[in-house]
PDB file of C-alpha atoms in Angstrom:
ATOM      1  CA  MET M 259      -1.599  16.595 -14.294  1.00 59.00           C
ATOM      2  CA  LYS M 260       0.433  13.563 -13.241  1.00 71.00           C
ATOM      3  CA  ARG M 261      -1.588  10.430 -12.580  1.00 86.00           C
ATOM      4  CA  ILE M 262      -1.189   9.102  -9.051  1.00 93.00           C
ATOM      5  CA  LYS M 263       0.521   5.713  -9.019  1.00 96.00           C
ATOM      6  CA  ILE M 264      -0.299   3.055  -6.411  1.00 97.00           C
ATOM      7  CA  LEU M 265       1.748  -0.114  -5.923  1.00 98.00           C
ATOM      8  CA  VAL M 266      -0.239  -3.110  -4.632  1.00 97.00           C
ATOM      9  CA  ILE M 267       1.828  -5.961  -3.146  1.00 97.00           C
ATOM     10  CA  ASP M 268      -0.070  -9.112  -2.190  1.00 96.00           C
ATOM     11  CA  ASP M 269       0.513 -12.812  -2.794  1.00 94.00           C
ATOM     12  CA  ASP M 270      -3.251 -13.337  -3.335  1.00 93.00           C
ATOM     13  CA  GLU M 271      -3.754 -12.932  -7.091  1.00 95.00           C
ATOM     14  CA  SER M 272      -7.521 -12.478  -6.923  1.00 94.00           C
ATOM     15  CA  LEU M 273      -7.206  -9.701  -4.336  1.00 93.00           C
ATOM     16  CA  ARG M 274      -4.535  -7.983  -6.457  1.00 94.00           C
ATOM     17  CA  ARG M 275      -6.901  -8.061  -9.442  1.00 95.00           C
ATOM     18  CA  VAL M 276      -9.832  -6.682  -7.415  1.00 94.00           C
ATOM     19  CA  LEU M 277      -7.686  -3.893  -5.976  1.00 95.00           C
ATOM     20  CA  GLU M 278      -6.211  -3.103  -9.385  1.00 96.00           C
ATOM     21  CA  TYR M 279      -9.684  -2.857 -10.931  1.00 95.00           C
ATOM     22  CA  ASN M 280     -11.178  -0.772  -8.100  1.00 93.00           C
ATOM     23  CA  LEU M 281      -8.247   1.623  -7.923  1.00 95.00           C
ATOM     24  CA  ALA M 282      -8.141   2.029 -11.705  1.00 95.00           C
ATOM     25  CA  GLN M 283     -11.874   2.878 -11.565  1.00 94.00           C
ATOM     26  CA  GLU M 284     -10.919   5.686  -9.162  1.00 93.00           C
ATOM     27  CA  GLY M 285      -8.451   7.038 -11.738  1.00 94.00           C
ATOM     28  CA  TYR M 286      -5.205   5.758 -10.238  1.00 96.00           C
ATOM     29  CA  ALA M 287      -2.383   4.141 -12.201  1.00 96.00           C
ATOM     30  CA  VAL M 288      -1.882   0.749 -10.535  1.00 97.00           C
ATOM     31  CA  LEU M 289       1.184  -1.488 -10.382  1.00 97.00           C
ATOM     32  CA  THR M 290       0.887  -4.955  -8.861  1.00 97.00           C
ATOM     33  CA  ALA M 291       3.391  -7.407  -7.438  1.00 97.00           C
ATOM     34  CA  ALA M 292       3.027 -10.905  -6.003  1.00 97.00           C
ATOM     35  CA  SER M 293       5.887 -10.552  -3.496  1.00 96.00           C
ATOM     36  CA  GLY M 294       7.726  -7.962  -1.497  1.00 96.00           C
ATOM     37  CA  GLU M 295      10.872  -8.472  -3.537  1.00 97.00           C
ATOM     38  CA  GLN M 296       8.996  -8.036  -6.824  1.00 97.00           C
ATOM     39  CA  GLY M 297       7.205  -4.985  -5.439  1.00 97.00           C
ATOM     40  CA  LEU M 298      10.452  -3.283  -4.417  1.00 97.00           C
ATOM     41  CA  GLU M 299      11.948  -3.902  -7.869  1.00 97.00           C
ATOM     42  CA  LEU M 300       8.863  -2.323  -9.445  1.00 96.00           C
ATOM     43  CA  LEU M 301       9.089   0.607  -7.052  1.00 97.00           C
ATOM     44  CA  LYS M 302      12.735   1.207  -7.984  1.00 96.00           C
ATOM     45  CA  LYS M 303      11.957   1.046 -11.734  1.00 96.00           C
ATOM     46  CA  GLU M 304       8.542   2.717 -11.932  1.00 95.00           C
ATOM     47  CA  GLY M 305       8.158   4.701  -8.718  1.00 94.00           C
ATOM     48  CA  ALA M 306       4.873   5.041  -6.822  1.00 95.00           C
ATOM     49  CA  ASP M 307       3.030   7.585  -4.721  1.00 94.00           C
ATOM     50  CA  LEU M 308       1.552   5.024  -2.310  1.00 96.00           C
ATOM     51  CA  VAL M 309       2.132   1.371  -1.408  1.00 97.00           C
ATOM     52  CA  LEU M 310      -0.562  -1.074  -0.291  1.00 96.00           C
ATOM     53  CA  THR M 311       1.028  -4.255   1.038  1.00 95.00           C
ATOM     54  CA  ASP M 312      -0.088  -7.448   2.706  1.00 92.00           C
ATOM     55  CA  VAL M 313       1.678  -8.289   5.981  1.00 89.00           C
ATOM     56  CA  ARG M 314       2.056 -12.049   5.539  1.00 88.00           C
ATOM     57  CA  MET M 315       3.649 -13.130   2.288  1.00 91.00           C
ATOM     58  CA  PRO M 316       6.221 -15.769   1.367  1.00 90.00           C
ATOM     59  CA  GLY M 317       9.704 -14.306   1.594  1.00 92.00           C
ATOM     60  CA  MET M 318       9.625 -10.679   2.633  1.00 93.00           C
ATOM     61  CA  SER M 319       6.864  -9.552   5.039  1.00 91.00           C
ATOM     62  CA  GLY M 320       4.877  -6.381   4.566  1.00 91.00           C
ATOM     63  CA  LEU M 321       6.699  -4.785   7.503  1.00 91.00           C
ATOM     64  CA  GLN M 322      10.041  -5.547   5.823  1.00 94.00           C
ATOM     65  CA  VAL M 323       8.681  -4.084   2.579  1.00 95.00           C
ATOM     66  CA  MET M 324       7.671  -0.934   4.454  1.00 94.00           C
ATOM     67  CA  GLU M 325      11.158  -0.631   5.949  1.00 93.00           C
ATOM     68  CA  GLU M 326      12.717  -0.849   2.472  1.00 95.00           C
ATOM     69  CA  VAL M 327      10.209   1.626   1.010  1.00 95.00           C
ATOM     70  CA  ARG M 328      11.180   4.092   3.752  1.00 91.00           C
ATOM     71  CA  LYS M 329      14.859   3.722   2.773  1.00 93.00           C
ATOM     72  CA  LEU M 330      14.009   4.477  -0.873  1.00 93.00           C
ATOM     73  CA  ASP M 331      11.686   7.416  -0.151  1.00 91.00           C
ATOM     74  CA  ALA M 332      10.499   8.256   3.352  1.00 88.00           C
ATOM     75  CA  LYS M 333       7.596  10.318   1.999  1.00 88.00           C
ATOM     76  CA  ILE M 334       5.854   7.369   0.304  1.00 92.00           C
ATOM     77  CA  GLN M 335       2.950   6.339   2.515  1.00 93.00           C
ATOM     78  CA  VAL M 336       2.421   2.624   3.182  1.00 95.00           C
ATOM     79  CA  ILE M 337      -0.938   1.089   4.033  1.00 94.00           C
ATOM     80  CA  ILE M 338      -0.795  -2.409   5.520  1.00 91.00           C
ATOM     81  CA  LEU M 339      -3.474  -4.986   4.604  1.00 88.00           C
ATOM     82  CA  THR M 340      -3.888  -8.287   6.405  1.00 81.00           C
ATOM     83  CA  ALA M 341      -6.272 -11.174   6.868  1.00 79.00           C
ATOM     84  CA  PHE M 342      -4.600 -11.899  10.202  1.00 71.00           C
ATOM     85  CA  GLY M 343      -5.503  -8.713  12.016  1.00 62.00           C
ATOM     86  CA  THR M 344      -4.415  -8.572  15.622  1.00 67.00           C
ATOM     87  CA  ILE M 345      -4.017  -5.540  17.803  1.00 70.00           C
ATOM     88  CA  GLU M 346      -0.346  -6.420  18.321  1.00 76.00           C
ATOM     89  CA  THR M 347       0.348  -6.494  14.574  1.00 76.00           C
ATOM     90  CA  ALA M 348      -1.555  -3.252  14.053  1.00 74.00           C
ATOM     91  CA  VAL M 349       0.430  -1.507  16.784  1.00 76.00           C
ATOM     92  CA  GLU M 350       3.701  -2.895  15.394  1.00 78.00           C
ATOM     93  CA  ALA M 351       2.827  -1.678  11.882  1.00 80.00           C
ATOM     94  CA  MET M 352       1.875   1.797  13.081  1.00 79.00           C
ATOM     95  CA  LYS M 353       5.012   2.100  15.233  1.00 82.00           C
ATOM     96  CA  ALA M 354       7.100   1.057  12.219  1.00 81.00           C
ATOM     97  CA  GLY M 355       5.610   3.927  10.235  1.00 84.00           C
ATOM     98  CA  ALA M 356       2.570   2.565   8.416  1.00 89.00           C
ATOM     99  CA  PHE M 357       0.057   5.251   7.510  1.00 89.00           C
ATOM    100  CA  HIS M 358      -2.807   2.916   8.350  1.00 87.00           C
ATOM    101  CA  TYR M 359      -3.593  -0.748   8.965  1.00 86.00           C
ATOM    102  CA  ILE M 360      -6.651  -2.382   7.370  1.00 86.00           C
ATOM    103  CA  SER M 361      -7.971  -5.877   8.100  1.00 83.00           C
ATOM    104  CA  LYS M 362      -9.279  -8.076   5.283  1.00 82.00           C
ATOM    105  CA  PRO M 363     -11.987  -8.305   4.198  1.00 83.00           C
ATOM    106  CA  PHE M 364     -12.109  -4.536   4.062  1.00 85.00           C
ATOM    107  CA  ASN M 365     -14.769  -2.036   3.163  1.00 86.00           C
ATOM    108  CA  ARG M 366     -14.047  -0.496  -0.250  1.00 88.00           C
ATOM    109  CA  ASP M 367     -15.159   2.969   0.852  1.00 90.00           C
ATOM    110  CA  GLU M 368     -12.924   2.799   3.932  1.00 89.00           C
ATOM    111  CA  LEU M 369      -9.977   1.824   1.728  1.00 91.00           C
ATOM    112  CA  LYS M 370     -10.664   4.656  -0.749  1.00 91.00           C
ATOM    113  CA  LEU M 371     -10.906   7.211   2.072  1.00 92.00           C
ATOM    114  CA  THR M 372      -7.702   5.919   3.701  1.00 93.00           C
ATOM    115  CA  ILE M 373      -5.874   6.142   0.361  1.00 93.00           C
ATOM    116  CA  ARG M 374      -7.069   9.727  -0.163  1.00 92.00           C
ATOM    117  CA  LYS M 375      -5.895  10.722   3.323  1.00 91.00           C
ATOM    118  CA  ALA M 376      -2.501   9.055   2.805  1.00 91.00           C
ATOM    119  CA  LEU M 377      -2.032  10.791  -0.542  1.00 89.00           C
ATOM    120  CA  ASP M 378      -3.004  14.138   0.973  1.00 88.00           C
ATOM    121  CA  LEU M 379      -0.375  13.672   3.688  1.00 83.00           C
ATOM    122  CA  GLU M 380       2.243  12.624   1.111  1.00 81.00           C
ATOM    123  CA  ALA M 381       1.489  15.728  -0.985  1.00 79.00           C
ATOM    124  CA  LEU M 382       1.714  17.966   2.081  1.00 79.00           C
ATOM    125  CA  GLN M 383       5.079  16.448   3.068  1.00 76.00           C
ATOM    126  CA  ARG M 384       6.488  16.967  -0.420  1.00 73.00           C
ATOM    127  CA  GLU M 385       5.189  20.544  -0.459  1.00 76.00           C
ATOM    128  CA  ASN M 386       6.971  21.341   2.802  1.00 69.00           C
TER     129      ASN M 386
END
């Protein structure tokens, strides 16, 4: 069985490491990138089943990353993470096509459940 691959894009190195460790513990293959541009290059080269991205990063924002991911493969689900959670940003992210929007600091169990739901939807879309 193919291992599910998750791309984590965040300019916070310590958060990337924590997410990489936690997701690997769950059995996922994890790719990490420090910027939107780097993340998109990795996605083009390695592929991914799901993208977790921060909203505010130097250069490309998480919403811009999501737009580019959609152009590459509309079935890849994107979960937005942010330390600057506002209702307006959450609504904007969801309207733009984010699967879900999670404010930092987040609950690990909530993140795991959200990832499972996003992957289930992605699998269903590919099946249809």
